[in-house]
XYZ file of C-alpha atoms in Angstrom:
673
model
C 27.051 -38.112 -14.167
C 24.166 -37.122 -16.445
C 22.773 -33.632 -15.901
C 19.140 -32.524 -15.793
C 18.217 -28.832 -15.756
C 14.600 -28.164 -14.819
C 12.761 -24.835 -14.508
C 9.424 -23.524 -13.303
C 8.057 -20.345 -14.863
C 9.320 -17.151 -13.273
C 6.327 -16.086 -11.195
C 4.868 -12.600 -11.367
C 5.025 -11.249 -7.798
C 1.913 -9.088 -7.985
C -0.423 -10.935 -5.620
C -0.724 -13.886 -3.256
C 0.005 -17.185 -4.987
C -2.650 -19.907 -4.856
C -2.657 -23.654 -5.506
C -2.637 -23.079 -9.253
C 0.794 -21.472 -8.967
C 2.031 -23.977 -6.384
C 0.994 -26.851 -8.672
C 3.801 -26.217 -11.161
C 6.393 -25.830 -8.430
C 5.343 -28.947 -6.519
C 5.405 -31.002 -9.723
C 8.867 -29.678 -10.573
C 10.164 -30.409 -7.091
C 8.883 -33.987 -7.279
C 10.444 -34.372 -10.728
C 13.785 -32.976 -9.529
C 13.829 -35.396 -6.592
C 12.898 -38.267 -8.911
C 15.716 -37.444 -11.322
C 18.198 -37.425 -8.439
C 16.957 -40.881 -7.421
C 17.707 -41.885 -11.019
C 21.300 -40.702 -10.658
C 21.109 -37.336 -12.399
C 22.994 -34.202 -11.390
C 19.960 -31.928 -11.108
C 19.760 -28.156 -11.320
C 16.284 -26.925 -10.374
C 15.504 -23.250 -10.966
C 12.573 -21.112 -9.970
C 12.268 -17.379 -9.474
C 10.335 -14.193 -10.069
C 9.597 -12.087 -13.152
C 9.796 -8.585 -11.713
C 9.435 -6.069 -14.563
C 6.595 -4.744 -16.656
C 3.666 -2.368 -16.635
C 1.465 -4.590 -14.502
C 3.963 -4.524 -11.636
C 4.636 -0.832 -12.112
C 0.935 -0.145 -11.645
C 0.625 -2.552 -8.727
C 3.477 -0.789 -6.940
C 1.820 2.604 -7.396
C -1.473 1.220 -6.105
C 0.369 -0.107 -3.035
C 2.103 3.227 -2.449
C 5.559 1.704 -2.945
C 8.432 1.983 -5.375
C 8.617 -0.904 -7.844
C 11.909 -2.059 -6.269
C 10.427 -2.214 -2.777
C 7.205 -3.778 -3.999
C 8.853 -6.657 -5.862
C 11.345 -7.255 -3.041
C 8.470 -7.632 -0.572
C 6.502 -9.976 -2.821
C 9.621 -11.969 -3.700
C 10.233 -12.633 -0.013
C 6.634 -13.865 0.369
C 7.045 -16.265 -2.533
C 10.311 -17.655 -1.179
C 8.642 -18.157 2.195
C 5.817 -20.081 0.516
C 8.296 -22.376 -1.236
C 10.026 -22.964 2.095
C 6.676 -23.869 3.644
C 6.052 -26.367 0.826
C 9.526 -27.909 1.180
C 10.594 -26.916 -2.330
C 14.226 -27.926 -2.799
C 15.240 -25.629 -5.641
C 18.959 -25.207 -6.285
C 18.733 -21.834 -8.041
C 16.480 -18.810 -7.515
C 16.639 -16.010 -10.074
C 14.877 -12.668 -10.004
C 14.881 -10.382 -13.012
C 15.668 -7.244 -11.019
C 19.137 -8.550 -10.132
C 22.041 -6.740 -11.867
C 23.363 -9.879 -13.583
C 20.108 -10.260 -15.444
C 20.522 -6.943 -17.227
C 23.825 -8.234 -18.619
C 22.173 -11.457 -19.812
C 19.253 -9.766 -21.561
C 21.370 -7.145 -23.275
C 23.866 -9.806 -24.365
C 21.093 -11.886 -25.958
C 19.768 -8.797 -27.723
C 23.147 -7.734 -29.099
C 23.735 -11.207 -30.554
C 20.353 -11.159 -32.295
C 20.875 -7.569 -33.408
C 24.276 -8.371 -34.906
C 22.657 -11.166 -36.924
C 20.106 -8.744 -38.376
C 17.004 -9.962 -36.520
C 16.143 -6.695 -34.710
C 14.903 -3.429 -36.232
C 13.097 -0.262 -35.164
C 9.474 0.282 -36.136
C 6.096 1.573 -34.961
C 3.497 -0.441 -33.075
C -0.167 0.474 -32.984
C -2.589 -1.996 -31.540
C -3.793 -3.648 -28.374
C -1.765 -4.666 -25.337
C -2.884 -6.887 -22.442
C -1.344 -5.570 -19.239
C -2.332 -8.641 -17.226
C -0.492 -11.104 -19.499
C 2.042 -8.496 -20.701
C 1.421 -9.399 -24.336
C 0.684 -7.654 -27.616
C -2.607 -8.492 -29.334
C -3.383 -8.262 -33.053
C -2.795 -4.968 -34.843
C -5.755 -2.652 -35.240
C -7.817 -0.178 -33.257
C -11.021 -2.122 -32.640
C -11.618 -3.145 -29.005
C -10.316 -6.630 -28.377
C -10.055 -9.005 -25.456
C -6.892 -10.932 -24.722
C -7.348 -14.441 -26.108
C -5.459 -15.907 -23.132
C -7.005 -14.274 -20.057
C -10.116 -12.738 -21.640
C -9.456 -9.315 -20.126
C -9.856 -6.176 -22.234
C -6.649 -5.042 -23.942
C -5.543 -1.416 -24.059
C -4.867 0.523 -27.243
C -1.265 1.729 -27.517
C 0.717 3.499 -30.213
C 4.473 3.859 -29.830
C 7.858 3.463 -31.469
C 9.405 0.097 -30.575
C 12.122 -2.321 -31.520
C 10.901 -5.422 -33.339
C 12.157 -8.993 -33.546
C 11.958 -10.742 -36.940
C 9.905 -13.680 -35.710
C 8.663 -14.227 -39.257
C 12.180 -15.283 -40.284
C 11.990 -18.354 -38.044
C 8.757 -19.987 -39.187
C 10.389 -22.705 -41.283
C 13.178 -23.341 -38.773
C 10.673 -23.756 -35.957
C 8.508 -26.162 -37.938
C 11.576 -28.197 -38.844
C 12.592 -28.336 -35.183
C 9.139 -29.524 -34.091
C 9.259 -32.234 -36.764
C 12.743 -33.494 -35.922
C 12.305 -33.110 -32.149
C 8.707 -34.142 -31.391
C 9.557 -34.202 -27.678
C 10.160 -30.431 -27.758
C 6.525 -29.633 -26.861
C 4.626 -32.016 -24.583
C 1.985 -33.403 -24.327
C 1.410 -34.256 -27.999
C -1.826 -32.294 -28.315
C -0.036 -29.141 -27.145
C 2.602 -29.672 -29.832
C -0.155 -29.982 -32.425
C -1.586 -26.639 -31.265
C 1.830 -24.976 -31.535
C 2.506 -26.400 -35.001
C -0.897 -25.198 -36.193
C -0.234 -21.706 -34.833
C 3.178 -21.438 -36.511
C 1.882 -22.819 -39.821
C -0.787 -20.113 -39.865
C 1.996 -17.543 -40.289
C 4.281 -15.670 -37.899
C 4.497 -11.894 -37.716
C 7.348 -9.861 -36.323
C 6.819 -8.908 -32.678
C 7.669 -5.851 -30.623
C 10.326 -6.560 -27.989
C 10.545 -3.146 -26.328
C 8.264 -0.663 -24.566
C 8.584 3.110 -24.629
C 5.944 4.462 -22.293
C 6.976 2.585 -19.143
C 10.137 2.899 -17.078
C 10.119 -0.233 -14.942
C 12.202 -2.609 -17.019
C 15.673 -3.394 -18.314
C 17.050 -0.466 -20.348
C 17.598 -0.920 -24.062
C 21.264 -0.573 -25.059
C 21.961 2.879 -26.567
C 18.317 3.983 -26.380
C 17.369 5.306 -22.925
C 13.724 5.858 -23.929
C 13.092 2.123 -24.380
C 12.960 -0.839 -22.005
C 12.781 -4.513 -22.915
C 9.443 -6.213 -23.442
C 8.867 -8.219 -20.293
C 8.688 -11.621 -22.015
C 12.043 -11.164 -23.780
C 13.379 -10.146 -20.380
C 11.781 -12.956 -18.336
C 12.588 -15.896 -20.599
C 16.274 -15.026 -20.493
C 16.086 -15.530 -16.722
C 16.417 -19.272 -17.305
C 19.957 -18.517 -18.475
C 20.800 -15.808 -15.937
C 19.979 -18.126 -13.053
C 22.811 -20.510 -13.920
C 25.452 -17.925 -14.764
C 24.995 -16.721 -18.356
C 26.089 -13.192 -17.378
C 29.523 -14.327 -16.160
C 32.458 -13.990 -18.545
C 32.054 -13.939 -22.313
C 30.430 -17.366 -22.604
C 28.801 -17.789 -19.210
C 30.068 -19.496 -16.080
C 31.236 -23.094 -15.844
C 27.873 -23.900 -14.318
C 26.105 -22.366 -17.298
C 28.231 -24.353 -19.723
C 27.492 -27.490 -17.708
C 23.706 -27.175 -17.460
C 22.559 -25.208 -20.514
C 20.429 -25.968 -22.442
C 17.578 -26.663 -20.056
C 16.179 -30.175 -20.267
C 12.655 -29.234 -19.228
C 10.729 -25.970 -18.967
C 7.629 -26.877 -16.924
C 4.815 -24.365 -17.538
C 1.056 -23.851 -17.527
C -0.802 -24.228 -20.808
C -1.589 -20.501 -21.043
C 2.055 -19.560 -21.692
C 2.940 -22.281 -24.208
C 3.254 -19.837 -27.104
C 5.882 -17.748 -25.336
C 7.989 -20.801 -24.474
C 7.486 -22.953 -27.560
C 7.493 -20.258 -30.276
C 9.077 -16.995 -29.107
C 11.737 -18.460 -26.823
C 13.283 -20.925 -29.309
C 13.261 -18.173 -31.949
C 15.077 -15.784 -29.579
C 17.650 -18.504 -28.913
C 18.070 -19.319 -32.604
C 18.668 -15.630 -33.328
C 21.393 -15.532 -30.675
C 22.835 -18.861 -31.887
C 22.232 -20.497 -28.510
C 21.221 -24.160 -27.954
C 17.505 -24.833 -27.537
C 15.934 -26.477 -24.462
C 15.103 -30.163 -24.602
C 11.378 -29.839 -23.953
C 8.585 -27.475 -22.988
C 6.109 -29.442 -20.872
C 2.700 -27.850 -20.327
C 0.197 -28.838 -17.673
C -3.479 -27.935 -17.534
C -5.353 -25.596 -15.244
C -6.608 -26.348 -11.778
C -10.365 -25.863 -11.721
C -12.842 -25.161 -8.958
C -16.418 -26.113 -9.811
C -15.331 -26.577 -13.451
C -14.017 -23.011 -13.654
C -10.381 -21.911 -13.810
C -8.986 -21.108 -10.391
C -8.532 -17.352 -10.059
C -8.298 -14.810 -7.289
C -10.495 -12.466 -9.312
C -13.293 -15.057 -9.335
C -13.021 -15.616 -5.603
C -12.572 -19.379 -6.046
C -8.857 -19.741 -5.319
C -7.686 -22.638 -3.150
C -4.701 -21.662 -1.036
C -1.998 -23.983 0.211
C -1.102 -22.398 3.551
C -4.266 -23.685 5.293
C -3.356 -27.265 4.338
C 0.046 -26.975 5.977
C -1.427 -25.341 9.077
C -4.092 -28.057 9.403
C -1.522 -30.847 9.342
C 0.781 -29.088 11.790
C -1.888 -29.002 14.441
C -2.909 -31.595 17.005
C -2.293 -35.278 16.325
C -1.550 -34.689 12.643
C 1.867 -33.130 13.185
C 3.698 -36.283 12.044
C 2.862 -35.735 8.363
C 3.677 -32.562 6.448
C 0.742 -30.855 4.790
C 2.961 -30.218 1.778
C 3.389 -33.992 1.400
C -0.364 -34.531 1.473
C -0.912 -31.737 -1.047
C 1.909 -32.923 -3.303
C 0.574 -36.485 -3.335
C -2.963 -35.296 -3.974
C -2.190 -33.196 -7.044
C 0.195 -35.746 -8.562
C -2.188 -38.658 -7.973
C -5.474 -36.914 -8.683
C -4.623 -34.953 -11.825
C -3.841 -36.583 -15.191
C -0.869 -34.460 -16.156
C -1.523 -32.067 -19.019
C -5.304 -32.011 -18.501
C -7.453 -29.503 -16.645
C -8.705 -30.924 -13.357
C -10.974 -29.850 -10.528
C -9.572 -29.743 -7.012
C -11.016 -29.036 -3.589
C -10.117 -29.302 0.059
C -12.726 -32.049 0.403
C -11.147 -34.169 -2.352
C -7.717 -33.661 -0.802
C -8.937 -34.996 2.555
C -10.629 -37.940 0.858
C -7.457 -38.863 -1.024
C -5.338 -38.446 2.109
C -7.556 -40.682 4.236
C -8.029 -43.411 1.632
C -4.513 -43.625 0.191
C -2.115 -42.353 2.827
C -3.845 -43.162 6.107
C -5.717 -46.348 5.124
C -3.306 -47.550 2.443
C 0.363 -46.785 2.985
C -0.016 -45.778 6.625
C -1.907 -48.919 7.569
C 0.652 -51.172 5.866
C 3.654 -49.468 7.448
C 2.175 -49.179 10.924
C 1.022 -52.806 11.122
C 4.335 -54.099 9.807
C 6.561 -52.110 12.165
C 4.296 -52.791 15.151
C 4.346 -56.586 14.583
C 8.109 -56.644 14.073
C 8.519 -54.864 17.391
C 6.061 -57.188 19.110
C 7.168 -60.550 17.690
C 10.851 -60.001 16.861
C 11.981 -57.469 19.437
C 12.199 -54.607 16.955
C 14.621 -56.310 14.566
C 14.258 -57.435 10.963
C 14.238 -61.268 10.962
C 16.249 -63.365 8.559
C 14.404 -65.108 5.757
C 14.526 -68.768 6.892
C 14.806 -71.744 4.578
C 11.414 -73.274 4.009
C 9.530 -70.261 5.353
C 8.972 -68.650 1.980
C 6.051 -69.704 -0.225
C 4.868 -68.816 -3.715
C 2.976 -65.881 -2.206
C 6.235 -64.224 -1.089
C 7.881 -64.910 -4.461
C 4.883 -63.325 -6.167
C 5.235 -60.220 -3.998
C 8.906 -59.948 -4.995
C 8.051 -60.207 -8.694
C 5.288 -57.628 -8.318
C 7.695 -55.228 -6.589
C 10.108 -55.398 -9.517
C 7.299 -54.910 -12.036
C 5.926 -51.965 -10.051
C 9.308 -50.253 -10.091
C 9.540 -50.637 -13.873
C 6.033 -49.229 -14.354
C 6.609 -46.387 -11.890
C 9.787 -45.277 -13.663
C 8.279 -45.532 -17.130
C 5.356 -43.334 -16.078
C 7.440 -40.723 -14.269
C 9.904 -40.545 -17.167
C 7.014 -39.453 -19.403
C 5.364 -37.103 -16.851
C 2.488 -39.534 -16.309
C 2.633 -39.061 -12.549
C -0.917 -40.139 -11.784
C -0.596 -43.587 -13.351
C 2.882 -44.022 -11.912
C 1.440 -43.559 -8.430
C -1.531 -45.735 -9.313
C 0.913 -48.598 -9.949
C 2.519 -48.064 -6.536
C -0.850 -48.063 -4.782
C -1.871 -51.253 -6.520
C 1.253 -52.773 -4.998
C 0.344 -51.352 -1.571
C -3.186 -52.758 -1.888
C -1.746 -56.180 -2.705
C 0.471 -56.015 0.389
C -2.410 -55.114 2.681
C -4.406 -57.981 1.191
C -1.387 -60.264 1.658
C -1.318 -59.492 5.390
C -5.034 -60.231 5.661
C -4.578 -63.527 3.813
C -1.568 -64.708 5.839
C -2.778 -63.437 9.256
C 0.638 -63.143 10.949
C -1.034 -62.131 14.223
C -2.985 -65.394 14.255
C 0.181 -67.410 13.575
C 1.953 -65.774 16.494
C -0.886 -66.507 18.887
C -1.458 -70.130 17.776
C 2.043 -71.551 18.256
C 4.779 -68.919 18.476
C 7.652 -71.406 18.323
C 6.401 -73.638 15.492
C 5.213 -70.749 13.353
C 8.345 -68.627 13.778
C 9.878 -69.379 10.332
C 6.609 -68.666 8.556
C 5.997 -65.546 10.629
C 9.512 -64.325 9.829
C 8.937 -64.818 6.091
C 5.668 -62.889 6.161
C 6.959 -59.940 8.174
C 10.248 -59.754 6.286
C 8.249 -59.608 3.049
C 6.002 -56.864 4.439
C 8.945 -54.842 5.764
C 10.866 -55.168 2.504
C 7.759 -54.067 0.609
C 7.493 -50.974 2.818
C 11.187 -50.215 2.186
C 10.751 -50.699 -1.553
C 7.704 -48.444 -1.599
C 9.361 -45.819 0.579
C 12.230 -45.382 -1.872
C 9.878 -44.992 -4.839
C 7.728 -42.463 -2.986
C 10.607 -40.296 -1.769
C 10.046 -37.657 -4.501
C 6.324 -37.474 -3.777
C 6.318 -37.708 0.030
C 9.811 -36.421 0.890
C 9.256 -35.709 4.584
C 6.922 -38.610 5.349
C 9.077 -41.090 3.424
C 12.133 -40.001 5.386
C 10.244 -40.808 8.612
C 9.311 -44.239 7.255
C 12.929 -44.797 6.222
C 14.106 -44.071 9.764
C 11.422 -46.343 11.240
C 12.802 -49.175 9.113
C 16.322 -48.493 10.353
C 17.465 -47.138 6.993
C 21.095 -46.045 6.812
C 21.926 -42.533 5.654
C 19.452 -40.222 3.987
C 16.677 -41.591 1.843
C 17.379 -38.991 -0.857
C 20.782 -40.601 -1.436
C 19.224 -43.893 -2.544
C 19.224 -44.777 -6.251
C 16.428 -46.495 -8.145
C 18.973 -48.277 -10.353
C 20.250 -50.020 -7.225
C 16.841 -50.841 -5.747
C 16.613 -54.627 -5.542
C 14.303 -56.944 -3.644
C 16.018 -58.365 -0.582
C 18.017 -55.239 0.243
C 16.636 -55.017 3.780
C 19.310 -56.556 5.974
C 18.406 -59.105 8.636
C 19.142 -57.827 12.117
C 18.423 -54.205 11.217
C 17.184 -52.416 14.311
C 13.849 -50.657 13.826
C 12.785 -47.425 15.449
C 9.828 -47.527 17.857
C 6.536 -47.585 15.925
C 4.673 -44.329 15.451
C 1.645 -43.513 13.350
C 2.688 -41.113 10.597
C -0.570 -40.905 8.651
C -3.487 -40.436 11.037
C -6.981 -40.273 9.620
C -8.610 -36.868 9.587
C -12.230 -36.325 10.535
C -13.619 -34.698 7.399
C -16.233 -32.330 8.822
C -14.116 -30.524 11.453
C -11.107 -30.557 9.120
C -13.068 -28.876 6.333
C -14.401 -26.341 8.813
C -10.890 -25.536 9.993
C -9.563 -25.276 6.432
C -12.317 -22.804 5.638
C -11.495 -20.738 8.705
C -7.780 -20.728 7.902
C -8.423 -19.777 4.280
C -10.628 -16.879 5.370
C -8.014 -15.549 7.774
C -5.159 -15.696 5.258
C -1.480 -16.583 5.712
C 0.133 -16.001 9.094
C -3.099 -14.743 10.602
C -3.479 -11.780 8.227
C -6.985 -10.543 7.587
C -8.480 -10.596 4.097
C -7.980 -7.531 1.981
C -10.643 -4.913 2.546
C -13.045 -4.114 -0.222
C -12.094 -1.306 -2.585
C -14.496 0.610 -4.820
C -14.126 0.836 -8.583
C -16.255 1.351 -11.668
C -16.746 -1.629 -13.922
C -16.872 -1.454 -17.713
C -15.328 -3.499 -20.471
C -12.053 -1.574 -20.512
C -11.426 -1.531 -16.764
C -9.813 -4.409 -14.923
C -8.186 -4.745 -11.516
C -4.653 -4.863 -12.873
C -5.028 -1.529 -14.709
C -4.888 0.792 -11.708
C -4.306 4.517 -12.292
C -0.682 5.537 -11.982
C -1.487 8.083 -9.290
C -4.373 8.742 -6.898
C -4.458 12.539 -6.448
C -6.931 14.175 -4.101
C -9.816 16.022 -5.752
C -12.005 18.870 -4.577
C -15.671 18.560 -3.711
C -16.371 20.586 -6.844
C -14.591 17.949 -8.953
C -16.591 15.164 -7.337
C -19.832 17.072 -7.939
C -19.191 16.855 -11.674
C -19.751 13.085 -11.540
C -23.468 12.313 -11.783
C -24.430 8.947 -10.299
C -28.051 7.828 -10.248
C -30.052 4.800 -9.156
C -31.077 2.593 -12.044
C -33.105 -0.601 -12.402
C -31.827 -3.248 -14.813
C -34.686 -4.083 -17.171
C -32.906 -6.486 -19.534
C -29.498 -8.156 -19.725
C -27.987 -10.189 -22.535
C -24.504 -11.252 -23.699
C -22.691 -9.163 -26.302
C -22.098 -11.307 -29.373
C -18.426 -12.237 -29.746
C -17.456 -10.787 -26.348
C -17.287 -13.394 -23.598
C -16.878 -10.845 -20.794
C -19.543 -8.270 -21.739
C -23.249 -7.905 -20.967
C -25.556 -5.412 -22.714
C -27.978 -3.901 -20.194
C -30.997 -1.630 -20.441
C -31.308 0.455 -17.291
C -34.262 2.587 -16.166
C -32.915 5.765 -14.525
C -36.287 7.448 -14.001
C -36.689 9.951 -16.822
C -35.175 7.673 -19.477
C -33.896 4.181 -20.217
C -30.184 3.838 -20.975
C -28.227 1.120 -22.800
C -25.009 0.224 -20.969
C -22.275 -2.332 -21.698
C -20.541 -3.760 -18.610
C -17.687 -6.239 -18.193
C -19.455 -8.450 -15.673
C -20.514 -11.490 -17.730
C -17.823 -13.600 -16.081
C -19.442 -13.082 -12.683
C -23.180 -12.556 -13.264
C -25.735 -14.452 -15.333
C -28.185 -12.157 -17.175
C -31.224 -13.607 -15.409
C -29.629 -12.986 -11.987
C -29.473 -9.207 -12.355
C -32.741 -8.347 -14.121
C -34.726 -6.230 -11.655
C -31.660 -5.312 -9.584
C -31.218 -1.680 -8.483
C -27.698 -0.487 -9.314
C -25.633 2.698 -9.406
C -24.965 4.221 -12.831
C -22.582 7.041 -13.782
C -24.843 8.923 -16.192
C -22.856 11.907 -17.512
C -20.084 10.094 -19.375
C -19.573 10.496 -23.103
C -21.158 7.552 -24.976
C -18.715 5.037 -26.445
C -18.849 1.853 -28.489
C -17.655 -1.450 -27.058
C -17.479 -4.301 -29.564
C -19.724 -2.245 -31.807
C -22.411 -1.753 -29.122
C -23.009 1.762 -27.774
C -22.614 2.159 -24.026
C -24.206 5.223 -22.433
C -23.073 5.066 -18.826
C -20.977 3.087 -16.414
C -22.049 0.628 -13.708
C -20.445 1.063 -10.261
C -19.220 -1.976 -8.319
C -17.035 -2.940 -5.391
C -14.100 -5.284 -5.845
C -13.231 -8.297 -3.735
C -9.838 -9.961 -3.441
C -6.413 -9.041 -4.662
C -7.395 -9.116 -8.343
C -10.767 -7.454 -7.982
C -13.880 -9.613 -8.463
C -16.665 -7.075 -9.190
C -19.715 -7.002 -6.927
C -22.546 -4.750 -8.061
C -23.514 -1.995 -5.628
C -27.203 -2.141 -4.652
C -29.541 -0.917 -1.905
C -31.241 -2.417 1.164
C -34.218 -0.033 0.884
C -36.451 0.620 -2.134
C -34.834 3.697 -3.690
C -36.664 5.263 -6.663
C -35.139 5.019 -10.108
C -33.252 8.183 -11.015
C -32.420 9.192 -7.425
C -29.025 10.909 -7.420
C -26.157 9.781 -5.190
C -24.361 12.588 -3.354
């Protein structure tokens, strides 16, 4: 049996996951189920990336040890995947003991080949993305997330990435499928051709990580650590050459990732593997971002769409027959052209559910099963001689063509157009029932029309069976219900697309009593309920309370202080905060996240640079009364002097800044005490 090893990214367990994270996992689960239908022996891995400075800081902020913090968040993530019916076969977490063996083994192989050396790193580091930025001391934003990067200077171990430039380019040329879609591969090739520099693969000033062999002051860089998890999860740490399972499944056939981590998977990871003389994965497949109102979905922006409310909505009332995870899975696979950014919303999900699942597939299945129960006593009729016309033969040909198109699209990750082909077939079947009017035939002359009626309803039932098998990866729970309604033998997941032939529905098969699986949802009350559920949070938890922080270009919600000691009233009195009125606001050239403000604080006007451009338009804040810390040393941000710091509150788990202001008219320069 052919094998197929598929992975999601290892998720960072630092905050509640939203639909953007669930997207990758739902796509992978559908792909894994599809490959099984195609006869593959599938290994499907997901997991958590549990080391690094970002998590170390998050644990301190939560008042927990890193071990306890990641264990708690890991359990939440696994519960979410259970809720979404994710059928992974392997779950790896990088804090497990076996992973230390894997990472150190990879390092020692690369070290023995001469690709690792000790050096000094001075430059910028993005804590949020756990990545090194360009060398130098000038302030810089991370080119992936846009957050300010911190200046660090420390002794590290380096990987000779520069030695692999030609080998990588040759691999991209001889294996064009290695990076998909094509335009992502073009981006990667362009990046590598521009020149590769050696990269640091250790950290000295943090403790939460895998220890470096023979150097207790160093831990592994989190990306070297995390990527190796794809090997740990299938047994690389066992024995000298990995377990039998590792030898069976490695290399991975598909790393499914978001577009923002392509460089790590398509450049660094194959170079690490080449250095260790390990086989390379078959492909790195990158999808786009989920957008809300044309902006990337993010907890920090307050625009995240969460998946738990969808499941809770469908569990309630008359909708309990269909799993919310099925509706969500169908929506994202059908709505989003894979690889592209796409906007999503609860409203669009409901629209797609009602039009495609309730009105389309649900209507076809319900009418067919109901008429078979009414006119044939709940059994599949035989296809009589003379009852079949060219219309039925055309349906059979269309079914075969739809299967070919569906498989071709899914094989190339074109899920949306694969499902479009299936729904064109469903639309033809619903039209076929309208054209043939089996209900009218039965009422006109039940005895004389029996052969024709049998041909029509057999064709409709066989079409539902055919469709149900194709849709099993996309609607796993709902399709299983349809399969049982049609009297299907065994589990639907054990069917094989290679064996799917028209006419496979046996005459005399006893159907289950009809039941409506896809009920229409009333949009207005459903949207209201989704909003209420999203506001409450998972399992009835209340939203996180607001926390106060100061906002400037170098502060971001992930960079929490490592301790929160109590201070005296005398210490607090040293901080001078005054009321200021924003007179002007304009973007800082070359800095997407910064605004340059002039602020009237009574006796003088100050120039201040604040990292709020992502959340406030300049014209929105001119005239606003704000709080300014006025006795800080001046500093330059992107070459612009900042003489003060704006105070804001933060909303959400990642900290969307909200400027502090006043209900009453407070004079400029008034001091806060």
